[in-house]
Every structure is written in C-alpha cells, then in structure tokens.
C-alpha cells in the first residue's frame, strides 16, 4: 500500500544514531569506558596468549535488556557465518565473556583468561554494535589507532572536546598490527567524522580521500576487511555455517554436476542484452554468468537436473537462498530436491522440497528454501519444461548460497525503489502485505522512503513494524509480549560473506499507548482498518533512520532497483532468565583502562 502517513497513528522509536565513539552512554559524573587495555606492553592483537580458544564460553546476565539478548545471538550467528569464531553457554570454564548491562557499550581487548565483562547498556542492543564490541574482545582496536592512520585521515585535535584528545591516540607497530592489510575506511571499528567534537557542526576526523567521508563509522555489518583480518588472525580455514555458494562465474560451476538420468542439461550462459545475469547485471564485458534451461523447444515435461557437490552438515537446519527468473510458459516449473545418504553410504535417497511456478513477472526474484538434513547430501535444481509452444524463454538461476541457519520468516521486495525515493515526500509510506509468524501472529512492515531524519550524509529511509489482524487472532496470546521483530535490508552482494545488510531489532513488551491500551494488543482492538487488505494494522514502532540513502545507492541494496527486506518475529521468552552463577576472582585486576568518554 502506498499512501500518506498519519503520524498521529504512529509511534516512532528512533534508535540513537551513535557514532562508534559515543556508543557509551554518558551519565553525570560517571566515566564511560569503551575498551580496556592490557597492562602488558603488547596487546592481544599481537600477543597470541590473549587469543581465544573456541568455542568461547559466554553468560547473558539477567540485567541485560531482553532485546539485547536476542541481538547477541544474532551477532553470534554472523560470526559463525563469516568466520570460524564460535560461542557456547558457560559451563564452569576459567575464561569466558559475561554480557551485562552497565553504563554504555564496552569491552576489554583480548582474552583476559580469567573471565571478563562486555557491557551492553541502553542503546547498545544493535547487531553491529555487538559485533564491534566482540571484535574488541577478540583482540582488535579501532581502525584510526593504526600506526599509518595519518596517511589516510586527518585528526583535528583543536575540534575535540577538551580532555578527550586521548581518544585519537595512534599506536606504534610494535604495539598493534594491521595484519598486513590496507587501511579500511569501511571498517565497523572506525570512528565517525563528528566523534568527540566540541562543535556539533565541525568534524574531528576527515578522510584524505573525500569519497570516504560519508563512509567512515558505518554501523551496518563487518566490512570485507574486518572479515579478512578476523579470519587471518585466528587462522580460519572457512566459516562455520556457510556450506556452499556459487555465482556461476567460472566454467567449473562450483563443482555442480549435470545428472545423467535426465533428458537435457542446464547451460552455463554468459550475460547478454535482454538476458542479464544477477551477479553483475550484464555490466561487465566477458563476465556475468548464470545457469539456464530453455523451455522454447523440445518435448513437454522434459527435465534437466543440476546437482551440488556432496556436502557434510554440522547442523540439522539449513537455508538455501538463490535468485531465479522464469520467462517461459506458465507451465514451466523449478523443483528443489535433496539427495541424501541412504544409510548405506550412498547419496541417492531423493526428497522433493519445494516447487516454483512461472508467472507473468519475468524479473529476477529471491527464493528461500528451508531444508532439514543431518547426513551427507546434495541439493539439486530440476527444471521442467511445460508447454514449448507457449514459451519465449526459460528458467534461470544465479547467486546461490546454502547456510546452516534459519531462513527468514518473511521476505518483501519493493521494485523501482530508486524512483520511489526520488519522488517521495516525508509523509509518503508503503505498507507491506500481511505476513504470519511461525506462531501465527499477523504482522507487517511500513517503509518510509524519505523519512524526516537527515544528517551530514543526506536523507534516510525509515522502517517500522506493526501487528496485523489475522485468521489466528482468536487463539493467539494478547498482548503479544517478549517477541523480537528483526528487520533486515538485504545487501545483495553475491558473496554472502561480504554482505553488509542493515539490521535492527525490537522486542515487544507490556507498554501502553497514549489511550491506556496495550501497544501490542490484538490489532482489531487497538489498530486502524486498512481497506486494501480488509484488516486492522496496529500501531507502528521502528526507526526513521534505518538506512541512509547514501548507503542504499553505493552498495548492492538496490540491485535491479529492488529493495529486499527480511522480517522475523519470534518468541524469545526463553531468554528472560539466562544468567548462571560464576566465581569472579580477578576481574579488572589484570589491566588498566583508558577513559574514552567522560563528563
């Protein structure tokens, strides 16, 4: 639904747009500590004695906000997806990380080997913030602390709030190491331009290359260099939960094979005008490939089966994500199969998982297929030719990934989003269709293409979550509390390890509306009728600064001009009580600390 926004019917929760350095909330007369430094002359980044052994034991303190606990688990999953870093619940180990709610976001650097605190205070319940603090715990300092930083950024100390100049110290290369990697303006460990400034309109950091000024201090996700350094430092041979991915850019097609028992083969095809791949969208000469099965000739019901290499899972649950396009007959089909170990060592037991049918939309679409298998297996794409006489095209697949994670609960694609951003006013909004959570709650998302929020980078797009009346409301629990809603704007980079998707989460509670009703009560009771869906949409809660227009335009968020949003809504009541007892012996005695923010 596209319409004008009525702000009287909305509650806007604005996540504070912190700079990395101001993530520590400041309380009167209390120092806010961001990172701790080791007492020894070498930090954990260099000294291998401060490297962790995996999995890292952790405790979620009961004083943590429930939303923060859910976000910690999200951050854990990102580490597993992009590295060999793993975490486990504490079971009496000597060394561990305890997450607590203290005065801000802070962490010690490296494994203290006797237990340590990682604080997630108010406003720290953000996946990228937690990734940042865990990188400190794993042994990383801020990017602008590098020995060579003056080659890449200018620090304007005269613009720094008096007494806070130490936050811009740089360190010698016998104290920290850059892992033999170039300076990274995009690192999640970099300060923003206005960090610790005394004049709100004058920056303390500027970039030698002006194009990176709006990039430093991003809080989307790990940068590609962050991932490289993390894996290099911990000698990771590969990520834990990424089983397979393929963009079909090479003739080897990632080890996939053509089945011998079918009628035809998939064809490895180069992008051409009118038939572009999804990876590069036909923008590169002699590059941009996909797999294609023509349905314009041959006999009806002929098939082609493309199988992956044999895979060896560690988890039961998996998510197969891929992009596909069907431009042929409405009777054409794309069938996803799993070929499993038959119990005797042979991978030959077949199971049909999901079927996709052609429709009038001939553009690239994203698909997610949930798979559960605990034995060695292959996944397969079967193309089925429908009616050749009615076909003018075929079936295309590209940019595949298979992860040992849950698929998103809902996916929403908004087409032509660049044009929408350009023409929208601040009271323009788009409402999603109704989605259902695994429990049965109806919900939706409201997108404000051009929100009222602006900063030095320009305009922002806002995202808001709301409940929607649905077919299960009579049996659902009301109000719907202790449920975490997570919204993700997908970075469509073909390499899942390099994606920097923007994610935010909120957790429902028993808060009240201005009229005294429960905010998350049955939408039929507290919502507003939407004639377009003949449903009631509840009050909205979200972020007017969800993502910058600057970021939307510079990465792969708008590939094919499609904005893709993932939504999850899950019960996290089980995380209310998570703390387990531990004996604190020498915490905060092994190191001194540097105050990064004080009043």
Coordinates of C-alpha atoms in Angstrom, one line a residue:
X1 CA 0.0 0.0 0.0
X2 CA 1.3 3.4 -0.9
X3 CA -0.2 6.4 0.8
X4 CA 0.3 9.4 3.0
X5 CA 1.5 8.8 6.5
X6 CA -0.6 9.9 9.5
X7 CA 2.0 10.5 12.3
X8 CA -0.8 10.6 14.8
X9 CA -1.3 6.9 14.3
X10 CA 2.4 6.1 14.7
X11 CA 4.9 5.8 17.5
X12 CA 8.4 6.4 16.3
X13 CA 11.2 4.7 18.2
X14 CA 14.4 6.4 16.9
X15 CA 17.5 4.3 17.6
X16 CA 20.1 6.9 18.7
X17 CA 22.4 7.5 15.8
X18 CA 25.5 7.0 17.8
X19 CA 29.0 7.4 16.5
X20 CA 31.2 4.5 17.3
X21 CA 32.9 6.5 19.9
X22 CA 29.8 7.8 21.5
X23 CA 28.2 4.3 21.9
X24 CA 29.0 4.6 25.5
X25 CA 26.1 6.5 27.0
X26 CA 27.3 9.3 29.3
X27 CA 25.9 9.6 32.8
X28 CA 26.5 12.6 35.1
X29 CA 29.8 12.4 36.9
X30 CA 30.4 8.8 35.7
X31 CA 33.2 7.7 33.4
X32 CA 32.1 5.7 30.4
X33 CA 34.7 3.2 29.5
X34 CA 34.7 1.8 25.9
X35 CA 37.7 -0.6 25.8
X36 CA 40.2 -1.8 28.3
X37 CA 43.9 -2.0 27.6
X38 CA 46.2 -4.7 28.8
X39 CA 48.8 -4.0 31.4
X40 CA 51.5 -5.7 29.3
X41 CA 53.4 -3.8 26.6
X42 CA 51.8 -5.8 23.7
X43 CA 48.1 -6.0 23.2
X44 CA 46.0 -9.1 22.4
X45 CA 46.2 -8.3 18.7
X46 CA 49.9 -9.2 18.7
X47 CA 50.3 -11.4 21.7
X48 CA 48.9 -14.8 21.0
X49 CA 48.5 -15.6 24.7
X50 CA 45.4 -13.3 24.5
X51 CA 43.9 -15.2 21.6
X52 CA 40.7 -17.1 22.4
X53 CA 40.2 -20.9 22.0
X54 CA 36.9 -21.8 20.6
X55 CA 34.1 -22.1 21.3
X56 CA 34.1 -19.0 23.6
X57 CA 32.0 -19.6 26.8
X58 CA 29.5 -16.8 27.4
X59 CA 26.9 -15.8 30.0
X60 CA 24.0 -13.5 29.3
X61 CA 23.4 -11.6 32.6
X62 CA 19.8 -11.3 33.7
X63 CA 20.2 -7.5 33.9
X64 CA 20.5 -7.3 30.1
X65 CA 17.5 -6.0 28.2
X66 CA 15.7 -8.8 26.5
X67 CA 16.2 -7.3 23.1
X68 CA 19.9 -7.1 23.7
X69 CA 20.0 -10.8 24.5
X70 CA 18.3 -11.6 21.2
X71 CA 20.8 -9.3 19.4
X72 CA 23.7 -11.1 21.0
X73 CA 22.6 -14.3 19.4
X74 CA 22.2 -12.6 16.1
X75 CA 25.8 -11.3 16.3
X76 CA 27.0 -14.8 17.2
X77 CA 25.4 -16.1 14.0
X78 CA 27.1 -13.5 11.9
X79 CA 30.5 -14.6 13.4
X80 CA 29.7 -18.2 12.6
X81 CA 28.6 -17.3 9.1
X82 CA 31.7 -15.3 8.2
X83 CA 34.5 -16.9 10.3
X84 CA 35.4 -19.9 12.4
X85 CA 34.6 -18.0 15.7
X86 CA 32.1 -19.9 17.8
X87 CA 30.4 -19.4 21.2
X88 CA 28.9 -21.7 23.8
X89 CA 27.0 -21.3 27.0
X90 CA 29.3 -21.1 30.1
X91 CA 29.8 -24.4 31.9
X92 CA 32.4 -23.5 34.6
X93 CA 35.3 -22.6 32.4
X94 CA 38.0 -20.3 33.7
X95 CA 37.8 -17.9 30.8
X96 CA 34.5 -16.5 29.5
X97 CA 32.7 -13.4 28.4
X98 CA 29.8 -12.2 30.6
X99 CA 27.4 -9.8 28.9
X100 CA 26.0 -7.2 31.4
X101 CA 24.0 -4.0 31.2
X102 CA 26.3 -1.3 32.6
X103 CA 26.9 2.3 31.7
X104 CA 27.4 2.0 28.0
X105 CA 28.9 -0.3 25.4
X106 CA 32.4 -1.5 26.3
X107 CA 34.8 -4.5 26.3
X108 CA 38.3 -5.4 27.2
X109 CA 40.7 -6.3 24.4
X110 CA 41.6 -10.0 24.0
X111 CA 41.1 -13.0 26.3
X112 CA 41.8 -11.9 29.9
X113 CA 42.0 -15.7 30.8
X114 CA 40.0 -15.2 34.0
X115 CA 36.6 -14.0 32.9
X116 CA 35.6 -10.6 31.6
X117 CA 32.7 -8.2 31.2
X118 CA 31.2 -7.0 27.9
X119 CA 28.7 -4.2 28.7
X120 CA 25.6 -3.6 26.6
X121 CA 24.0 -0.6 28.2
X122 CA 20.9 1.3 27.0
X123 CA 21.0 1.8 23.2
X124 CA 23.6 -1.0 22.7
X125 CA 21.1 -3.6 21.5
X126 CA 22.1 -3.5 17.9
X127 CA 23.8 -6.3 16.0
X128 CA 26.6 -4.2 14.5
X129 CA 27.3 -2.6 18.0
X130 CA 27.7 -6.1 19.5
X131 CA 29.9 -7.2 16.5
X132 CA 32.1 -4.2 17.2
X133 CA 32.4 -4.9 21.0
X134 CA 33.1 -8.6 20.3
X135 CA 35.9 -7.6 17.9
X136 CA 37.5 -5.7 20.8
X137 CA 37.1 -8.9 23.0
X138 CA 38.7 -10.9 20.2
X139 CA 41.7 -8.6 20.1
X140 CA 41.0 -5.7 17.8
X141 CA 41.5 -1.9 18.3
X142 CA 39.8 1.0 16.5
X143 CA 40.8 1.5 12.9
X144 CA 42.1 5.0 13.3
X145 CA 44.5 3.8 16.0
X146 CA 46.7 2.3 13.3
X147 CA 50.3 3.4 13.0
X148 CA 49.8 4.7 9.4
X149 CA 46.4 6.4 10.0
X150 CA 47.8 9.9 9.2
X151 CA 48.3 8.8 5.6
X152 CA 44.5 8.2 5.3
X153 CA 42.7 10.6 7.7
X154 CA 43.2 14.0 9.3
X155 CA 42.6 14.3 13.0
X156 CA 41.5 17.9 14.0
X157 CA 42.5 17.9 17.7
X158 CA 41.6 21.5 18.1
X159 CA 37.9 20.5 17.4
X160 CA 38.0 17.7 20.1
X161 CA 36.2 18.3 23.4
X162 CA 39.0 19.3 25.9
X163 CA 40.2 16.4 27.9
X164 CA 39.1 13.8 25.3
X165 CA 42.1 14.1 23.0
X166 CA 43.5 10.7 24.1
X167 CA 40.7 9.0 22.1
X168 CA 42.6 9.9 18.9
X169 CA 45.9 8.4 20.0
X170 CA 47.7 6.2 17.5
X171 CA 49.9 3.3 18.4
X172 CA 53.3 2.1 17.2
X173 CA 53.5 -1.0 15.1
X174 CA 55.3 -2.9 17.9
X175 CA 52.0 -2.5 19.9
X176 CA 49.4 -3.2 17.3
X177 CA 49.4 -4.9 13.9
X178 CA 47.4 -4.3 10.8
X179 CA 47.5 -8.0 9.8
X180 CA 49.3 -6.8 6.6
X181 CA 46.1 -5.3 5.3
X182 CA 45.3 -1.8 3.9
X183 CA 43.6 1.0 5.8
X184 CA 39.9 0.3 5.9
X185 CA 37.6 3.3 5.8
X186 CA 34.6 0.9 5.9
X187 CA 35.6 -1.0 9.0
X188 CA 33.0 -1.4 11.7
X189 CA 35.8 -0.4 14.0
X190 CA 36.2 3.1 12.6
X191 CA 35.1 6.4 14.3
X192 CA 32.6 8.7 12.6
X193 CA 33.5 12.2 11.4
X194 CA 32.0 14.0 14.4
X195 CA 33.3 11.8 17.2
X196 CA 34.0 13.7 20.5
X197 CA 33.6 17.0 18.7
X198 CA 33.0 20.2 20.7
X199 CA 31.2 21.9 17.9
X200 CA 28.3 19.9 16.6
X201 CA 28.8 21.2 13.0
X202 CA 32.6 20.7 12.8
X203 CA 34.2 17.2 12.4
X204 CA 37.1 15.8 14.3
X205 CA 38.1 13.4 11.6
X206 CA 38.1 13.9 7.8
X207 CA 39.3 11.5 5.2
X208 CA 42.2 12.2 2.8
X209 CA 40.0 10.8 0.0
X210 CA 36.8 12.8 0.2
X211 CA 34.6 10.0 -1.2
X212 CA 35.1 8.1 2.1
X213 CA 33.9 10.9 4.4
X214 CA 30.3 9.6 4.5
X215 CA 31.5 6.0 4.9
X216 CA 33.7 6.1 8.0
X217 CA 31.9 5.0 11.1
X218 CA 29.4 2.7 9.3
X219 CA 27.2 0.5 11.5
X220 CA 25.8 -1.9 9.0
X221 CA 28.0 -5.0 9.5
X222 CA 31.5 -6.3 9.2
X223 CA 33.4 -4.8 6.3
X224 CA 35.2 -7.2 3.9
X225 CA 38.5 -6.2 5.5
X226 CA 37.1 -6.9 9.0
X227 CA 36.2 -10.4 7.9
X228 CA 39.6 -10.9 6.3
X229 CA 41.5 -9.7 9.4
X230 CA 39.4 -11.8 11.7
X231 CA 39.9 -15.0 9.7
X232 CA 43.6 -14.3 9.3
X233 CA 44.2 -13.6 13.0
X234 CA 42.5 -16.8 14.0
X235 CA 43.8 -19.0 11.1
X236 CA 40.3 -19.8 10.0
X237 CA 40.1 -22.2 7.1
X238 CA 36.5 -21.4 6.4
X239 CA 33.3 -20.2 8.0
X240 CA 31.3 -22.5 10.3
X241 CA 27.8 -22.2 8.9
X242 CA 28.3 -21.5 5.2
X243 CA 28.2 -24.8 3.4
X244 CA 28.2 -23.7 -0.2
X245 CA 27.8 -20.7 -2.5
X246 CA 28.0 -20.1 -6.2
X247 CA 27.6 -17.2 -8.7
X248 CA 28.5 -19.4 -11.7
X249 CA 31.3 -17.1 -12.8
X250 CA 33.6 -19.9 -13.8
X251 CA 33.2 -23.0 -16.1
X252 CA 33.7 -25.3 -13.1
X253 CA 30.3 -24.0 -11.8
X254 CA 31.4 -24.6 -8.2
X255 CA 31.6 -28.3 -8.5
X256 CA 28.0 -28.8 -9.5
X257 CA 27.2 -31.7 -11.9
X258 CA 24.7 -32.5 -14.6
X259 CA 22.6 -35.6 -13.7
X260 CA 22.9 -38.5 -16.2
X261 CA 19.4 -39.8 -15.8
X262 CA 17.5 -36.7 -17.0
X263 CA 16.5 -35.5 -20.5
X264 CA 18.7 -32.5 -21.0
X265 CA 21.3 -30.2 -19.3
X266 CA 21.4 -26.8 -17.8
X267 CA 23.6 -24.5 -19.9
X268 CA 26.3 -22.3 -18.4
X269 CA 25.3 -19.0 -20.1
X270 CA 27.0 -15.6 -20.4
X271 CA 25.0 -12.5 -19.8
X272 CA 23.8 -10.6 -22.9
X273 CA 21.5 -7.7 -23.6
X274 CA 18.0 -8.7 -22.6
X275 CA 19.2 -11.8 -20.8
X276 CA 21.4 -10.4 -18.0
X277 CA 22.8 -12.4 -15.0
X278 CA 22.0 -11.4 -11.5
X279 CA 25.6 -11.2 -10.2
X280 CA 26.8 -8.4 -12.4
X281 CA 23.6 -7.4 -14.2
X282 CA 25.4 -7.5 -17.5
X283 CA 27.6 -4.6 -16.6
X284 CA 31.0 -6.3 -17.2
X285 CA 32.3 -7.4 -20.6
X286 CA 33.1 -11.1 -20.8
X287 CA 31.7 -11.7 -17.3
X288 CA 28.4 -12.4 -15.7
X289 CA 27.2 -15.9 -16.0
X290 CA 24.2 -17.9 -14.9
X291 CA 22.7 -21.4 -15.4
X292 CA 19.9 -21.5 -18.0
X293 CA 17.4 -24.1 -19.2
X294 CA 15.5 -23.2 -22.4
X295 CA 11.8 -24.2 -22.5
X296 CA 11.2 -23.0 -26.0
X297 CA 11.8 -26.3 -27.8
X298 CA 11.8 -30.0 -27.1
X299 CA 9.0 -32.1 -25.6
X300 CA 6.7 -31.1 -22.7
X301 CA 7.8 -32.4 -19.3
X302 CA 11.4 -32.9 -20.3
X303 CA 13.7 -32.2 -17.4
X304 CA 17.3 -31.1 -16.5
X305 CA 18.8 -31.8 -13.1
X306 CA 21.7 -29.8 -11.7
X307 CA 23.2 -31.3 -8.5
X308 CA 25.6 -29.8 -6.0
X309 CA 28.8 -31.5 -4.8
X310 CA 28.4 -33.7 -1.8
X311 CA 28.1 -31.7 1.4
X312 CA 28.7 -32.7 5.0
X313 CA 26.5 -30.8 7.5
X314 CA 27.1 -29.9 11.1
X315 CA 23.6 -28.7 11.9
X316 CA 20.2 -30.1 11.1
X317 CA 18.6 -26.9 9.9
X318 CA 19.6 -25.1 6.6
X319 CA 18.6 -22.4 4.3
X320 CA 19.0 -22.5 0.5
X321 CA 18.9 -19.0 -0.9
X322 CA 19.1 -18.2 -4.6
X323 CA 17.9 -15.9 -7.3
X324 CA 15.8 -17.2 -10.2
X325 CA 13.9 -16.0 -13.2
X326 CA 11.2 -17.8 -15.3
X327 CA 10.4 -16.3 -18.7
X328 CA 8.8 -19.2 -20.5
X329 CA 5.5 -21.0 -20.3
X330 CA 3.2 -20.7 -17.3
X331 CA 3.5 -24.5 -17.0
X332 CA 7.3 -24.4 -16.5
X333 CA 8.5 -25.5 -13.1
X334 CA 11.6 -25.3 -11.0
X335 CA 11.8 -28.0 -8.4
X336 CA 14.2 -28.2 -5.4
X337 CA 15.4 -31.6 -4.3
X338 CA 17.6 -33.0 -1.6
X339 CA 19.6 -36.2 -2.4
X340 CA 20.6 -37.8 0.9
X341 CA 22.7 -40.7 2.3
X342 CA 20.6 -43.8 2.1
X343 CA 22.0 -45.2 5.3
X344 CA 24.5 -47.4 3.5
X345 CA 26.9 -44.7 2.5
X346 CA 25.5 -43.8 -1.0
X347 CA 24.0 -40.4 -1.6
X348 CA 20.9 -41.4 -3.6
X349 CA 17.8 -41.1 -1.4
X350 CA 15.7 -38.3 -3.1
X351 CA 13.3 -35.9 -1.3
X352 CA 11.3 -33.1 -3.0
X353 CA 11.4 -29.9 -1.0
X354 CA 9.7 -27.1 -3.0
X355 CA 8.3 -26.3 -6.4
X356 CA 8.3 -22.8 -8.0
X357 CA 6.0 -22.0 -10.9
X358 CA 6.3 -19.5 -13.7
X359 CA 4.2 -16.4 -13.7
X360 CA 3.8 -13.1 -15.5
X361 CA 6.7 -11.5 -13.6
X362 CA 9.9 -12.2 -15.7
X363 CA 12.3 -10.3 -13.4
X364 CA 14.9 -11.8 -11.0
X365 CA 13.3 -13.0 -7.7
X366 CA 14.9 -14.2 -4.5
X367 CA 13.9 -17.5 -3.1
X368 CA 14.5 -19.2 0.3
X369 CA 14.0 -22.9 0.9
X370 CA 14.2 -24.4 4.3
X371 CA 16.0 -27.7 4.5
X372 CA 16.5 -30.2 7.3
X373 CA 19.1 -32.9 6.9
X374 CA 21.7 -34.3 9.2
X375 CA 23.6 -36.7 6.9
X376 CA 25.7 -36.1 3.9
X377 CA 23.7 -34.8 0.9
X378 CA 23.4 -32.9 -2.3
X379 CA 20.9 -30.2 -3.2
X380 CA 19.5 -30.1 -6.7
X381 CA 17.7 -27.8 -9.1
X382 CA 15.3 -29.6 -11.5
X383 CA 14.0 -27.6 -14.5
X384 CA 10.8 -28.9 -16.0
X385 CA 9.7 -27.8 -19.5
X386 CA 6.0 -27.0 -19.5
X387 CA 4.5 -26.1 -22.9
X388 CA 7.2 -25.3 -25.5
X389 CA 4.6 -23.8 -27.9
X390 CA 3.8 -21.1 -25.3
X391 CA 7.4 -20.4 -24.2
X392 CA 9.6 -17.5 -25.3
X393 CA 12.3 -18.1 -22.7
X394 CA 13.2 -20.5 -20.0
X395 CA 14.4 -20.9 -16.4
X396 CA 17.4 -19.1 -14.9
X397 CA 19.3 -19.5 -11.6
X398 CA 22.1 -17.4 -10.1
X399 CA 23.8 -16.4 -6.8
X400 CA 23.2 -19.5 -4.7
X401 CA 24.1 -19.8 -1.1
X402 CA 23.4 -22.6 1.4
X403 CA 23.9 -21.8 5.1
X404 CA 23.2 -23.8 8.3
X405 CA 20.9 -21.1 9.6
X406 CA 17.2 -20.5 9.6
X407 CA 15.6 -18.9 6.6
X408 CA 13.9 -15.5 7.2
X409 CA 10.3 -15.8 8.2
X410 CA 9.1 -13.4 5.5
X411 CA 10.6 -11.6 2.5
X412 CA 9.3 -8.5 0.9
X413 CA 10.5 -7.0 -2.4
X414 CA 9.8 -3.4 -3.4
X415 CA 10.5 -2.7 -7.0
X416 CA 11.7 0.6 -8.6
X417 CA 12.8 1.9 -5.2
X418 CA 15.2 4.5 -6.6
X419 CA 12.4 6.3 -8.3
X420 CA 10.2 6.0 -5.2
X421 CA 13.0 7.6 -3.1
X422 CA 13.3 10.5 -5.6
X423 CA 9.6 11.3 -5.7
X424 CA 8.6 10.5 -2.1
X425 CA 7.8 13.2 0.4
X426 CA 8.3 12.7 4.2
X427 CA 4.6 11.7 4.6
X428 CA 4.8 9.0 1.9
X429 CA 4.8 5.4 3.1
X430 CA 4.5 1.9 1.7
X431 CA 2.8 -0.9 3.7
X432 CA 3.7 -4.5 3.2
X433 CA 1.2 -7.3 2.7
X434 CA 0.4 -9.4 5.8
X435 CA 2.8 -12.0 6.9
X436 CA 2.4 -14.7 9.5
X437 CA 5.0 -15.6 12.2
X438 CA 5.6 -19.3 12.9
X439 CA 3.4 -18.9 16.0
X440 CA 0.5 -17.5 13.9
X441 CA 0.7 -13.7 14.5
X442 CA -0.1 -11.5 11.6
X443 CA 2.3 -8.6 11.1
X444 CA 3.6 -6.1 8.6
X445 CA 6.3 -3.5 7.8
X446 CA 5.9 0.1 6.9
X447 CA 8.6 1.7 4.8
X448 CA 9.0 5.5 4.7
X449 CA 11.2 6.0 1.6
X450 CA 12.2 9.5 2.6
X451 CA 11.9 10.0 6.4
X452 CA 12.1 13.2 8.3
X453 CA 15.6 12.2 9.6
X454 CA 18.6 13.8 7.9
X455 CA 22.3 14.2 8.8
X456 CA 25.6 15.2 7.1
X457 CA 25.2 12.2 4.7
X458 CA 21.8 13.2 3.5
X459 CA 18.4 11.5 3.7
X460 CA 17.3 8.3 5.3
X461 CA 14.7 5.6 4.7
X462 CA 12.7 4.6 7.8
X463 CA 11.3 1.1 8.6
X464 CA 8.5 0.4 11.1
X465 CA 7.0 -2.9 12.4
X466 CA 3.3 -3.5 13.3
X467 CA 0.9 -6.3 14.1
X468 CA -1.9 -7.0 11.7
X469 CA -5.2 -8.8 12.4
X470 CA -5.3 -12.3 11.1
X471 CA -7.0 -15.6 10.9
X472 CA -5.4 -16.9 14.1
X473 CA -6.2 -14.0 16.4
X474 CA -8.9 -15.8 18.4
X475 CA -6.3 -18.3 19.7
X476 CA -3.2 -16.1 20.0
X477 CA -1.9 -14.7 23.3
X478 CA -2.6 -11.0 23.8
X479 CA -0.8 -8.8 24.3
X480 CA 2.0 -10.3 22.2
X481 CA 4.9 -9.7 24.5
X482 CA 8.5 -10.9 24.6
X483 CA 8.6 -11.3 20.8
X484 CA 11.5 -10.0 18.9
X485 CA 11.0 -8.4 15.5
X486 CA 14.0 -8.2 13.3
X487 CA 14.0 -6.2 10.1
X488 CA 16.9 -6.6 7.6
X489 CA 17.5 -4.6 4.4
X490 CA 19.5 -7.0 2.3
X491 CA 22.8 -6.2 0.7
X492 CA 22.6 -8.3 -2.5
X493 CA 26.3 -8.9 -2.9
X494 CA 26.7 -12.4 -4.5
X495 CA 29.2 -13.4 -1.8
X496 CA 27.3 -13.9 1.4
X497 CA 30.5 -13.3 3.5
X498 CA 30.9 -9.8 2.1
X499 CA 27.3 -8.7 2.6
X500 CA 26.7 -5.7 4.8
X501 CA 23.0 -5.9 5.3
X502 CA 21.4 -3.4 7.6
X503 CA 19.5 -4.9 10.6
X504 CA 17.6 -3.6 13.5
X505 CA 15.6 -5.4 16.2
X506 CA 12.9 -4.5 18.7
X507 CA 11.2 -6.6 21.4
X508 CA 7.6 -6.3 22.4
X509 CA 6.6 -5.5 26.0
X510 CA 3.6 -4.5 28.0
X511 CA 4.0 -0.9 27.2
X512 CA 0.8 1.2 26.8
X513 CA -0.5 3.5 24.1
X514 CA -1.5 7.1 24.9
X515 CA -5.1 5.8 25.4
X516 CA -4.0 3.3 28.0
X517 CA -4.3 0.2 25.8
X518 CA -1.5 -2.4 25.4
X519 CA 0.6 -1.3 22.4
X520 CA 1.0 -4.9 21.2
X521 CA -2.6 -6.0 21.8
X522 CA -4.9 -7.5 19.2
X523 CA -4.8 -5.1 16.2
X524 CA -8.6 -5.5 15.9
X525 CA -8.8 -3.7 19.2
X526 CA -6.0 -1.1 19.0
X527 CA -5.4 -0.8 15.3
X528 CA -6.8 1.0 12.3
X529 CA -8.8 -0.5 9.5
X530 CA -6.9 -0.8 6.2
X531 CA -9.5 -1.3 3.4
X532 CA -6.8 -2.5 1.0
X533 CA -6.4 -5.7 2.9
X534 CA -9.6 -5.7 4.9
X535 CA -7.5 -5.9 8.0
X536 CA -6.5 -3.9 11.1
X537 CA -3.0 -2.6 11.3
X538 CA -1.7 -2.0 14.8
X539 CA 0.4 1.0 15.9
X540 CA 3.9 1.1 14.4
X541 CA 7.3 1.1 16.1
X542 CA 10.6 1.4 14.4
X543 CA 13.4 3.6 13.1
X544 CA 13.2 6.7 11.0
X545 CA 16.9 6.4 10.4
X546 CA 17.0 2.8 9.4
X547 CA 19.3 3.2 6.5
X548 CA 21.0 6.1 4.6
X549 CA 20.1 6.9 1.1
X550 CA 23.9 7.2 0.6
X551 CA 24.3 3.6 1.6
X552 CA 21.4 2.4 -0.5
X553 CA 22.9 3.8 -3.6
X554 CA 26.6 2.8 -3.1
X555 CA 26.4 -1.0 -2.4
X556 CA 24.1 -3.7 -3.7
X557 CA 21.0 -2.9 -1.7
X558 CA 19.1 -1.8 -4.8
X559 CA 20.3 -4.4 -7.4
X560 CA 17.8 -4.4 -10.3
X561 CA 16.4 -1.4 -8.3
X562 CA 14.7 -3.9 -5.9
X563 CA 14.8 -3.2 -2.2
X564 CA 14.6 -6.6 -0.4
X565 CA 13.5 -6.8 3.3
X566 CA 13.7 -9.8 5.5
X567 CA 11.5 -10.0 8.6
X568 CA 11.5 -12.3 11.6
X569 CA 9.1 -12.3 14.5
X570 CA 9.9 -14.9 17.2
X571 CA 9.2 -15.7 20.8
X572 CA 12.3 -15.1 23.0
X573 CA 10.7 -15.6 26.3
X574 CA 13.2 -18.4 27.0
X575 CA 15.9 -15.7 27.2
X576 CA 14.4 -13.8 30.2
X577 CA 16.3 -16.0 32.7
X578 CA 19.8 -16.8 31.3
X579 CA 22.3 -16.0 34.0
X580 CA 24.3 -18.8 35.6
X581 CA 26.5 -18.4 38.7
X582 CA 30.2 -17.9 38.3
X583 CA 33.0 -17.2 40.8
X584 CA 34.5 -13.8 40.0
X585 CA 38.1 -13.9 41.1
X586 CA 40.3 -11.3 39.5
X587 CA 38.2 -9.4 37.0
X588 CA 39.5 -5.9 36.4
X589 CA 42.9 -6.6 38.2
X590 CA 44.9 -7.6 35.2
X591 CA 44.7 -4.4 33.2
X592 CA 44.4 -0.7 33.4
X593 CA 41.8 1.2 31.4
X594 CA 41.7 4.3 29.2
X595 CA 38.7 6.5 29.6
X596 CA 37.2 7.2 26.2
X597 CA 34.3 9.4 27.2
X598 CA 33.7 11.4 30.4
X599 CA 31.9 14.4 31.8

